[in-house]
Short mmCIF file of C-alpha atoms in Angstrom, two decimals:
data_model
loop_
_atom_site.label_atom_id
_atom_site.label_comp_id
_atom_site.label_asym_id
_atom_site.label_seq_id
_atom_site.Cartn_x
_atom_site.Cartn_y
_atom_site.Cartn_z
CA MET A 194 42.73 13.71 -37.87
CA GLU A 195 45.92 15.67 -38.45
CA LEU A 196 46.82 16.15 -34.81
CA PHE A 197 46.51 12.24 -34.92
CA ASN A 198 49.07 12.52 -38.00
CA ASP A 199 51.56 14.34 -36.39
CA TYR A 200 51.91 12.52 -33.39
CA ILE A 201 52.81 9.45 -35.75
CA GLU A 202 54.92 11.19 -37.27
CA LYS A 203 56.98 12.58 -34.21
CA ALA A 204 57.24 9.33 -33.05
CA LYS A 205 58.96 7.72 -35.96
CA GLU A 206 61.92 10.32 -35.29
CA MET A 207 62.66 8.54 -32.47
CA GLU A 208 66.74 7.11 -33.60
CA PRO A 209 67.13 3.16 -33.75
CA THR A 210 70.27 2.77 -31.14
CA PHE A 211 72.30 5.15 -29.78
CA GLU A 212 75.33 2.55 -28.65
CA ASP A 213 77.73 4.15 -31.31
CA LYS A 214 77.58 7.48 -29.67
CA ILE A 215 78.80 6.12 -26.29
CA VAL A 216 82.85 5.81 -26.59
CA ALA A 217 84.48 3.69 -23.80
CA GLN A 218 87.60 5.05 -22.32
CA LYS A 219 91.45 2.95 -22.49
CA GLY A 220 93.67 3.80 -19.96
CA ILE A 221 93.35 7.02 -18.30
CA MET A 222 89.76 8.45 -17.88
CA ARG A 223 89.28 11.81 -19.72
CA SER A 224 86.50 13.88 -17.75
CA GLU A 225 85.69 16.15 -21.26
CA SER A 226 84.54 12.39 -23.00
CA PHE A 227 83.02 11.39 -20.10
CA ASN A 228 80.70 14.50 -19.59
CA GLU A 229 79.83 14.37 -23.14
CA ASN A 230 78.74 10.90 -22.66
CA PHE A 231 76.46 11.50 -19.46
CA GLU A 232 75.49 14.56 -21.65
CA TYR A 233 74.53 12.42 -24.43
CA ILE A 234 72.90 10.31 -21.80
CA GLU A 235 70.86 13.14 -20.60
CA ARG A 236 69.19 14.42 -24.28
CA MET A 237 68.16 11.04 -25.04
CA LEU A 238 66.62 10.27 -21.99
CA ASN A 239 64.91 13.95 -22.11
CA LYS A 240 64.08 12.20 -25.79
CA LEU A 241 62.64 8.98 -24.44
CA TYR A 242 60.56 11.42 -21.90
CA GLU A 243 59.03 13.03 -24.84
CA LYS A 244 58.39 9.95 -26.97
CA THR A 245 56.66 8.68 -23.77
CA ARG A 246 54.29 11.97 -23.41
CA ILE A 247 53.19 11.78 -27.32
CA LEU A 248 52.49 7.96 -27.30
CA GLN A 249 49.91 8.95 -24.17
CA ASN A 250 48.77 11.65 -26.14
CA ILE A 251 47.69 8.99 -29.05
CA SER A 252 46.69 6.61 -26.46
CA GLU A 253 44.40 9.54 -25.32
CA TYR A 254 43.79 11.19 -28.38
CA THR A 255 42.54 7.25 -30.10
CA ARG A 256 40.54 6.89 -26.69
CA THR A 257 38.44 10.04 -27.29
CA PHE A 258 38.09 9.57 -30.78
CA LEU A 259 36.80 6.17 -30.75
CA LYS A 260 34.44 6.84 -27.94
CA THR A 261 33.56 10.02 -30.59
CA GLN A 262 32.82 6.98 -33.44
CA VAL A 263 30.79 5.33 -31.13
CA VAL A 264 28.54 8.08 -29.74
CA GLY A 265 28.05 9.33 -33.51
CA GLN A 266 27.22 6.20 -34.49
CA LYS A 267 24.96 5.45 -31.98
CA GLU A 268 23.25 8.31 -32.20
CA GLU A 269 22.69 7.84 -35.84
CA LEU A 270 21.55 4.21 -35.39
CA TYR A 271 18.83 5.72 -32.66
CA GLU A 272 17.50 8.34 -35.50
CA LEU A 273 17.01 5.24 -38.07
CA LEU A 274 15.08 3.34 -35.86
CA LYS A 275 12.87 6.50 -34.84
CA GLU A 276 12.36 6.88 -38.07
CA ALA A 277 11.75 3.50 -38.61
CA GLU A 278 9.61 2.88 -35.80
CA THR A 279 7.62 5.98 -37.32
CA THR A 280 6.89 4.55 -40.84
CA ARG A 281 5.62 1.36 -39.21
CA ASP A 282 2.88 3.64 -36.96
CA SER A 283 2.36 5.10 -40.78
CA ILE A 284 1.77 2.04 -42.51
CA LYS A 285 -0.60 0.46 -39.12
CA ARG A 286 -2.27 3.41 -38.61
CA ASP A 287 -3.23 3.30 -42.56
CA GLY A 288 -3.20 -0.21 -43.77
CA TYR A 289 -6.20 -1.22 -41.96
CA LYS A 290 -9.47 0.12 -40.24
CA LYS A 291 -10.99 -0.96 -37.32
CA ARG A 292 -15.05 -2.57 -37.98
CA THR A 293 -16.93 -3.33 -35.26
CA LEU A 294 -18.99 -6.62 -36.72
CA LEU A 295 -22.86 -6.95 -35.07
CA PHE A 296 -23.67 -10.73 -34.15
CA THR A 297 -27.17 -11.52 -34.13
CA GLU A 298 -28.71 -13.93 -31.39
CA ASP A 299 -30.96 -16.65 -32.72
CA LEU A 300 -32.47 -18.32 -29.56
CA THR A 301 -34.75 -20.58 -32.05
CA ALA A 302 -32.49 -22.30 -33.77
CA LYS A 303 -29.76 -25.05 -32.56
CA LYS A 304 -26.70 -24.78 -33.14
CA ILE A 305 -25.08 -28.13 -33.93
CA ASP A 306 -21.26 -28.47 -34.54
CA ARG A 307 -19.32 -30.62 -37.13
CA ASP A 308 -19.47 -33.42 -34.54
CA GLY A 309 -23.12 -33.21 -34.34
CA ILE A 310 -22.74 -32.03 -31.01
CA GLU A 311 -25.18 -29.26 -30.00
CA ILE A 312 -23.39 -25.54 -29.29
CA ALA A 313 -24.76 -23.49 -26.38
CA PRO A 314 -26.03 -20.22 -27.44
CA THR A 315 -23.78 -17.21 -26.97
CA SER A 316 -23.96 -13.26 -27.14
CA VAL A 317 -21.87 -10.24 -27.24
CA SER A 318 -20.31 -9.20 -23.63
CA ASN A 319 -18.03 -5.77 -23.56
CA GLY A 320 -16.61 -6.79 -27.32
CA ALA A 321 -16.04 -10.17 -26.42
CA ILE A 322 -18.19 -13.62 -27.50
CA THR A 323 -19.16 -15.23 -24.27
CA LEU A 324 -22.28 -18.08 -23.51
CA LEU A 325 -25.70 -16.80 -23.57
CA GLY A 326 -26.81 -16.12 -20.09
CA LYS A 327 -30.16 -17.27 -20.69
CA GLU A 328 -32.29 -18.10 -17.76
CA GLU A 329 -33.68 -21.78 -19.02
CA GLU A 330 -35.40 -22.13 -15.60
CA PHE A 331 -35.58 -20.76 -12.38
CA VAL A 332 -33.39 -22.81 -9.30
CA PRO A 333 -34.81 -21.69 -5.99
CA ILE A 334 -31.61 -21.59 -3.24
CA LYS A 335 -32.47 -24.14 -0.67
CA GLU A 336 -30.55 -23.14 1.87
CA VAL A 337 -27.30 -20.25 2.58
CA LYS A 338 -25.00 -21.16 4.52
CA VAL A 339 -21.74 -18.11 5.75
CA ASP A 340 -18.50 -19.43 7.21
CA ARG A 341 -16.70 -16.14 8.76
CA GLU A 342 -13.39 -15.91 10.68
CA ILE A 343 -14.78 -12.99 12.52
CA ALA A 344 -18.12 -12.63 14.85
CA LEU A 345 -20.44 -10.70 13.30
CA THR A 346 -22.78 -7.86 14.55
CA GLN A 347 -25.93 -7.49 12.13
CA SER A 348 -26.42 -8.93 9.90
CA ASN A 349 -29.47 -9.86 6.90
CA ASN A 350 -27.72 -12.90 5.30
CA LYS A 351 -31.50 -14.46 4.65
CA ASN A 352 -32.36 -11.81 2.22
CA ILE A 353 -30.83 -13.81 -0.18
CA LEU A 354 -33.20 -16.22 -0.36
CA ASP A 355 -35.83 -14.20 -1.74
CA GLY A 356 -33.26 -12.63 -3.87
CA GLU A 357 -32.91 -9.01 -1.92
CA PRO A 358 -29.61 -7.45 -1.17
CA VAL A 359 -27.44 -8.81 2.19
CA ARG A 360 -25.65 -6.32 4.16
CA ASN A 361 -23.47 -7.70 6.86
CA PHE A 362 -22.26 -5.37 9.95
CA TYR A 363 -18.76 -5.90 11.64
CA LEU A 364 -17.93 -3.85 14.99
CA LEU A 365 -14.62 -4.55 15.92
CA ASP A 366 -11.84 -2.81 18.14
CA GLY A 367 -9.62 -1.79 15.23
CA PRO A 368 -9.38 -2.47 11.34
CA ALA A 369 -8.52 -6.51 10.84
CA PRO A 370 -5.38 -6.44 8.79
CA HIS A 371 -6.14 -8.55 5.94
CA GLY A 372 -10.05 -7.63 5.87
CA VAL A 373 -12.88 -9.15 6.61
CA ALA A 374 -13.40 -12.72 4.74
CA GLU A 375 -16.87 -14.23 3.92
CA THR A 376 -17.78 -17.36 2.56
CA TYR A 377 -21.26 -18.13 1.11
CA LYS A 378 -21.98 -21.59 0.29
CA LEU A 379 -25.62 -21.30 -1.91
CA GLU A 380 -27.45 -25.22 -2.26
CA PHE A 381 -29.54 -25.39 -4.72
CA GLU A 382 -32.82 -27.52 -4.41
CA LYS A 383 -32.54 -29.86 -6.96
CA GLU A 384 -28.97 -29.91 -9.67
CA SER A 385 -29.12 -27.67 -12.12
CA TYR A 386 -26.87 -26.87 -15.12
CA VAL A 387 -24.95 -23.24 -14.78
CA THR A 388 -23.00 -21.62 -17.32
CA GLN A 389 -22.63 -17.94 -16.06
CA ILE A 390 -22.61 -16.37 -11.52
CA ASP A 391 -23.82 -12.78 -11.95
CA ILE A 392 -22.48 -11.31 -8.44
CA GLN A 393 -23.12 -7.82 -7.57
CA ASN A 394 -20.66 -6.81 -5.11
CA VAL A 395 -20.93 -3.57 -3.15
CA ASN A 396 -17.89 -2.12 -0.96
CA SER A 397 -15.76 -5.69 -1.10
CA ASP A 398 -13.50 -7.96 -3.48
CA ILE A 399 -14.77 -11.20 -5.03
CA LYS A 400 -11.30 -13.82 -4.42
CA VAL A 401 -13.35 -17.32 -5.36
CA VAL A 402 -16.35 -18.50 -7.01
CA GLU A 403 -16.12 -22.36 -6.98
CA LEU A 404 -18.89 -24.58 -8.44
CA ILE A 405 -20.05 -27.39 -6.38
CA ASP A 406 -21.47 -30.98 -7.58
CA LYS A 407 -22.69 -33.45 -5.80
CA THR A 408 -19.87 -35.42 -4.99
CA ASN A 409 -18.40 -32.50 -3.35
CA LYS A 410 -15.94 -31.82 -6.48
CA LYS A 411 -14.99 -27.80 -6.51
CA ILE A 412 -14.58 -26.31 -10.19
CA GLN A 413 -12.87 -22.75 -9.74
CA VAL A 414 -14.47 -20.20 -12.18
CA THR A 415 -13.50 -17.00 -10.69
CA LYS A 416 -12.13 -15.41 -13.54
CA GLN A 417 -14.81 -16.74 -15.98
CA ALA A 418 -17.71 -15.98 -13.60
CA ALA A 419 -19.00 -13.19 -15.49
CA THR A 420 -18.52 -13.72 -18.46
CA GLY A 421 -19.37 -17.57 -18.64
CA PHE A 422 -17.92 -20.72 -18.36
CA LYS A 423 -18.86 -24.15 -20.12
CA ARG A 424 -22.25 -25.83 -18.90
CA GLN A 425 -21.77 -27.50 -15.57
CA LEU A 426 -24.22 -29.88 -13.58
CA VAL A 427 -23.79 -28.42 -9.62
CA SER A 428 -25.69 -28.79 -6.74
CA SER A 429 -24.21 -25.30 -5.05
CA VAL A 430 -22.19 -22.15 -5.69
CA GLU A 431 -19.53 -21.31 -3.00
CA VAL A 432 -18.52 -17.42 -3.31
CA THR A 433 -15.86 -15.90 -1.32
CA ILE A 434 -15.69 -12.13 -0.38
CA VAL A 435 -13.39 -9.99 1.46
CA ASP A 436 -13.82 -6.63 2.56
CA THR A 437 -10.89 -4.17 3.39
CA SER A 438 -12.99 -1.03 3.98
CA TYR A 439 -14.07 -0.02 7.20
CA ARG A 440 -15.26 3.59 8.76
CA GLN A 441 -13.60 4.38 12.08
CA VAL A 442 -15.56 5.74 15.21
CA THR A 443 -14.77 6.89 19.14
CA TYR A 444 -16.41 6.53 21.90
CA GLU A 445 -15.72 7.38 24.97
CA TYR A 446 -17.26 5.71 28.32
CA ASP A 447 -16.79 4.48 31.99
CA ALA A 448 -15.62 1.03 32.43
CA THR A 449 -16.81 1.11 35.93
CA ARG A 450 -20.28 2.98 35.15
CA MET A 451 -21.07 1.39 31.55
CA SER A 452 -23.60 -0.76 30.93
CA SER A 453 -23.30 -4.41 31.11
CA ASP A 454 -24.93 -4.26 27.08
CA PHE A 455 -22.95 -1.27 25.97
CA TRP A 456 -21.35 -2.56 22.88
CA HIS A 457 -24.14 -4.35 22.10
CA LYS A 458 -26.38 -1.45 22.16
CA VAL A 459 -23.47 0.75 20.27
CA ALA A 460 -23.36 -1.77 17.83
CA GLN A 461 -27.04 -1.52 16.91
CA LYS A 462 -27.09 2.00 16.91
CA GLU A 463 -24.11 1.83 13.61
CA TYR A 464 -26.49 -0.48 12.02
CA ALA A 465 -29.22 1.56 12.50
CA LYS A 466 -27.50 4.63 11.33
CA GLU A 467 -25.81 2.58 8.38
CA MET A 468 -28.75 1.19 7.31
CA GLY A 469 -31.15 4.73 7.95
CA LEU A 470 -33.11 2.87 10.55
CA SER A 471 -34.41 5.03 13.59
CA ASN A 472 -32.43 4.23 16.94
CA SER A 473 -33.48 5.20 20.66
CA PHE A 474 -29.83 4.53 22.04
CA ASP A 475 -28.70 6.73 24.63
CA LEU A 476 -24.87 7.22 24.43
CA GLU A 477 -24.23 9.42 27.81
CA LYS A 478 -26.52 6.99 29.72
CA GLU A 479 -25.37 3.98 28.58
CA SER A 480 -21.59 4.81 28.82
CA GLY A 481 -22.15 5.90 32.12
CA LEU A 482 -20.50 9.55 31.52
CA ARG A 483 -23.59 11.07 33.19
CA GLN A 484 -24.01 8.47 35.89
CA TYR A 485 -20.00 10.07 36.12
CA LYS A 486 -21.06 13.34 35.70
CA GLU A 487 -24.04 12.87 38.60
CA ASP A 488 -21.48 11.52 40.71
CA TYR A 489 -18.45 13.93 40.37
CA GLN A 490 -21.58 16.64 40.94
CA THR A 491 -22.45 15.03 44.32
CA TYR A 492 -18.67 14.94 45.02
CA LEU A 493 -18.36 18.66 44.62
CA ASN A 494 -21.26 19.24 46.66
CA SER A 495 -20.24 17.44 49.44
CA VAL A 496 -16.81 19.27 49.23
CA SER A 497 -18.46 22.27 49.61
CA ALA A 498 -20.39 21.28 52.12
CA TRP A 499 -17.38 20.35 53.92
CA GLU A 500 -16.12 23.58 53.44
CA ALA A 501 -19.10 25.63 54.68
CA GLU A 502 -18.49 23.76 58.01
CA ARG A 503 -15.44 23.95 57.94
CA SER A 504 -15.77 27.80 57.70
CA ALA A 505 -18.57 27.30 60.30
CA VAL A 506 -16.33 25.62 62.72
CA ASN A 507 -13.35 28.07 62.37
CA GLN A 508 -15.95 30.73 63.18
CA ARG A 509 -16.90 29.28 66.30
CA ASN A 510 -13.33 28.47 67.38
CA ALA A 511 -12.55 31.78 66.54
CA GLN A 512 -15.94 33.41 69.01
CA MET A 513 -15.11 31.22 71.57
CA GLN A 514 -11.09 31.94 71.74
CA SER A 515 -11.86 35.77 71.67
CA ALA A 516 -14.56 35.52 74.60
CA TYR A 517 -12.32 33.50 76.75
CA GLU A 518 -9.45 36.05 76.07
CA SER A 519 -11.57 39.07 76.88
CA ALA A 520 -12.68 37.03 80.39
CA TYR A 521 -9.14 36.40 81.25
CA SER A 522 -8.37 39.96 80.64
CA ALA A 523 -11.54 41.27 82.76
CA TRP A 524 -10.48 38.70 85.78
CA ALA A 525 -6.73 39.89 85.24
CA ILE A 526 -7.65 43.29 85.97
CA ASN A 527 -9.83 42.98 89.14
CA ASN A 528 -7.23 40.29 90.72
CA PRO A 529 -3.59 41.91 89.79
CA GLY A 530 -1.71 39.82 92.29
CA ALA A 531 -3.18 36.63 91.90
CA TYR A 532 -0.47 35.04 89.66
CA ASP A 533 2.37 36.97 92.55
CA ARG A 534 4.22 34.46 93.85
CA SER A 535 7.70 36.11 94.75
#
C-alpha cells in the first residue's frame, strides 16, 4: 500500500502549466533563448513520459491489488461455505436417527377408507409399500402368441402354458444391430384382475409390459409391473423383451460340397449344446470338408500316377533312342562310303 501512495504523490508533482516558461522572441531571433525554450520543452516531455509511466504503474498495481483482494475474499468465502456444510452434515447426522418400521400384514381383515371403499391389501417390498401380490385365484393361460422380426431357429415357447421356463435360440450371420426383440401376448381363458406381473428374465431386458382389456385397450405398466399397480380387469398381457447378447461361432465349409441342410443341422447342434443335449452332428461330413479332402487326395493320386507314367515313357523313349543310336553307329562302321556323294 505504501508503494501505491508513493505513486500517487509522485503524480501530484506535475506542474499545472508551463506556458509562462517559454518566452516569445520579438525582432531579432536569439539562438540562446531558442535553445532554452527547446531545452525546457524537452525537459517537460521527459517529465510527461515519467508521469505516464507512473500512471501505468498505478494502473497495473491497482489491477493486481484488486485481483489479490478478490481471490482472497473468494477463498475466505469458500472456507466459510465449507465450514457451513460441515456443520450442516454434523447437525443432520446427530439430529435424527433412522428407524425401520415393521408392518404386520393382516390378510383376513378388510380395510375400508373414509369413503367406504375397500382398500387392496399391501405389503413391503424392498423398503416400499406396494400392493400385495396375493394370488386370489389361478388364471390359466389359454394361448401364447409371439411376434418377432428375426426368424427363430429353435424354441420351447409352449413351456409357458405349463409354467416352465422358455428359451429361444437364433442362428444369424452376424450380431443383430439392435438386438433380438420378442413380443409375447399371453391370453387368459377369462378376464381377470391383475395387480402385479412377475417376470423372471435371463440374458434379456424387459422393454414394455402392457395390460390389454376386452376392448383391446392397452395400459402400460412397465415400471410398476414388478412392484404392483392399481387392480385392472384384463384379458391378456403383452410383454416385449430384447436380447443383445450373443456368442460368435466360426464354421469352415465348402460351399460346393456342403449338405443342403447344413445350416439347419448346425442350428440343431448349437441348440443341443446350449441345452446340454446329445447330438450326432458330423461337422466334417456335413460341411463338405471330408469330401473336399477325399477329392483332393484323389487329385494328388492322379497327379502321382501321371508323373509315374511320364517317367516311364521318358525312360522307354531314352532306351529306344539309345538303341537307335547304337544300331546307326554299327551300320555306319560297316558302310563307310554309304553317304559319300562326292
